Amino acid sequence: KSYESYKTKLVSRTYLSGKMKLNEKSAVSVLAYGEFFDGVQPAVALAYSRKFNKKFEASFTYSYKNRSWFNIGMGWSLKAGPFQIYAVGDNLSALFLPYLSKSLVYQLKV
């Protein structure tokens, strides 16, 4: 046990986003993000989403993140009865050009 005091920094994050419907099936959005920890780590993303029918939707993103302009993302969701299945990747270029990538995060949930 130790009863000595200590200090640690906490990460602060700020998000600002907007979305505009182009029509009943399509929309564009923008997201600005800042992470504050020993300086500022900014990110900005542009996205296009499209509903193909009541069950399937897809989205495509282009972003500046981790000091790189080479971030292309994609996601899709499928409603299957009481379940929603989706997959999201925010840096698809890392699959093909890993030497240009600084991060890689993928999710698949059912």
CSV table of C-alpha atoms in Angstrom, one decimal:
chain,number,residue,atom,x,y,z
A,1,LYS,CA,0.0,0.0,0.0
A,2,SER,CA,1.0,3.6,-0.6
A,3,TYR,CA,-0.6,6.7,0.7
A,4,GLU,CA,1.4,9.2,-1.3
A,5,SER,CA,-0.4,11.6,-3.6
A,6,TYR,CA,0.0,11.5,-7.4
A,7,LYS,CA,-1.3,13.4,-10.5
A,8,THR,CA,-2.4,12.1,-13.8
A,9,LYS,CA,-3.8,13.6,-16.9
A,10,LEU,CA,-7.2,12.7,-18.3
A,11,VAL,CA,-8.1,12.7,-22.0
A,12,SER,CA,-10.7,15.3,-23.1
A,13,ARG,CA,-12.6,14.8,-26.3
A,14,THR,CA,-14.8,17.1,-28.2
A,15,TYR,CA,-17.2,16.2,-31.1
A,16,LEU,CA,-19.1,18.4,-33.5
A,17,SER,CA,-21.2,16.9,-36.2
A,18,GLY,CA,-23.9,17.7,-38.8
A,19,LYS,CA,-26.0,15.7,-41.2
A,20,MET,CA,-28.0,16.8,-44.2
A,21,LYS,CA,-30.5,14.6,-46.0
A,22,LEU,CA,-30.2,14.7,-49.8
A,23,ASN,CA,-33.4,12.7,-50.3
A,24,GLU,CA,-35.3,9.9,-48.6
A,25,LYS,CA,-32.5,7.4,-49.1
A,26,SER,CA,-29.3,9.4,-49.0
A,27,ALA,CA,-27.5,11.7,-46.6
A,28,VAL,CA,-24.1,13.4,-46.2
A,29,SER,CA,-22.5,14.3,-42.9
A,30,VAL,CA,-19.4,15.9,-41.4
A,31,LEU,CA,-17.7,15.2,-38.1
A,32,ALA,CA,-15.0,17.3,-36.4
A,33,TYR,CA,-13.2,15.7,-33.5
A,34,GLY,CA,-10.6,16.9,-31.1
A,35,GLU,CA,-8.7,14.9,-28.5
A,36,PHE,CA,-6.8,16.9,-25.9
A,37,PHE,CA,-3.9,15.1,-24.2
A,38,ASP,CA,-0.4,16.6,-24.3
A,39,GLY,CA,-1.5,18.7,-27.3
A,40,VAL,CA,-4.4,18.4,-29.7
A,41,GLN,CA,-5.1,15.4,-31.9
A,42,PRO,CA,-7.6,16.7,-34.5
A,43,ALA,CA,-9.7,14.6,-36.9
A,44,VAL,CA,-12.4,15.4,-39.5
A,45,ALA,CA,-14.6,13.0,-41.5
A,46,LEU,CA,-17.0,13.4,-44.4
A,47,ALA,CA,-19.5,10.6,-44.9
A,48,TYR,CA,-22.2,9.5,-47.4
A,49,SER,CA,-24.9,7.1,-46.4
A,50,ARG,CA,-27.5,5.3,-48.4
A,51,LYS,CA,-30.5,3.2,-47.5
A,52,PHE,CA,-31.1,0.6,-50.2
A,53,ASN,CA,-34.3,-0.8,-48.6
A,54,LYS,CA,-35.9,-1.1,-45.2
A,55,LYS,CA,-33.3,-3.7,-44.2
A,56,PHE,CA,-29.9,-2.7,-45.7
A,57,GLU,CA,-27.9,0.5,-45.3
A,58,ALA,CA,-24.3,1.3,-46.3
A,59,SER,CA,-22.0,4.3,-45.6
A,60,PHE,CA,-18.7,5.5,-46.9
A,61,THR,CA,-16.3,7.9,-45.2
A,62,TYR,CA,-13.1,9.8,-46.0
A,63,SER,CA,-11.3,11.3,-43.0
A,64,TYR,CA,-8.2,13.0,-41.7
A,65,LYS,CA,-7.1,11.2,-38.6
A,66,ASN,CA,-3.8,10.4,-36.8
A,67,ARG,CA,-2.0,12.9,-39.0
A,68,SER,CA,-3.0,11.1,-42.1
A,69,TRP,CA,-5.2,12.1,-45.0
A,70,PHE,CA,-5.4,8.4,-46.3
A,71,ASN,CA,-8.3,7.1,-44.3
A,72,ILE,CA,-11.2,5.5,-46.2
A,73,GLY,CA,-13.9,3.8,-44.3
A,74,MET,CA,-17.0,1.8,-45.0
A,75,GLY,CA,-19.9,0.3,-43.0
A,76,TRP,CA,-23.1,-1.6,-43.5
A,77,SER,CA,-26.0,-2.7,-41.5
A,78,LEU,CA,-28.6,-5.4,-42.0
A,79,LYS,CA,-31.8,-5.8,-40.1
A,80,ALA,CA,-32.6,-9.5,-39.8
A,81,GLY,CA,-35.8,-9.8,-37.8
A,82,PRO,CA,-35.2,-8.8,-34.2
A,83,PHE,CA,-31.4,-8.6,-34.9
A,84,GLN,CA,-29.2,-6.0,-36.4
A,85,ILE,CA,-25.9,-7.2,-38.0
A,86,TYR,CA,-23.3,-4.6,-38.9
A,87,ALA,CA,-19.7,-4.2,-39.8
A,88,VAL,CA,-17.7,-1.0,-39.7
A,89,GLY,CA,-14.1,-0.1,-40.7
A,90,ASP,CA,-12.6,3.4,-40.4
A,91,ASN,CA,-9.4,2.7,-42.3
A,92,LEU,CA,-9.9,0.3,-45.1
A,93,SER,CA,-6.7,1.4,-46.8
A,94,ALA,CA,-4.7,-0.3,-44.0
A,95,LEU,CA,-5.8,-3.6,-45.4
A,96,PHE,CA,-4.1,-2.9,-48.7
A,97,LEU,CA,-1.3,-0.5,-47.8
A,98,PRO,CA,-0.4,-1.2,-44.1
A,99,TYR,CA,2.9,0.7,-44.3
A,100,LEU,CA,1.0,3.9,-44.8
A,101,SER,CA,-1.4,3.4,-41.9
A,102,LYS,CA,-1.0,4.5,-38.3
A,103,SER,CA,-4.0,2.7,-36.9
A,104,LEU,CA,-6.4,-0.1,-37.7
A,105,VAL,CA,-9.8,-0.7,-36.0
A,106,TYR,CA,-12.5,-3.0,-37.3
A,107,GLN,CA,-15.7,-4.2,-35.7
A,108,LEU,CA,-18.3,-6.9,-36.6
A,109,LYS,CA,-21.2,-7.4,-34.3
A,110,VAL,CA,-24.3,-9.5,-34.4
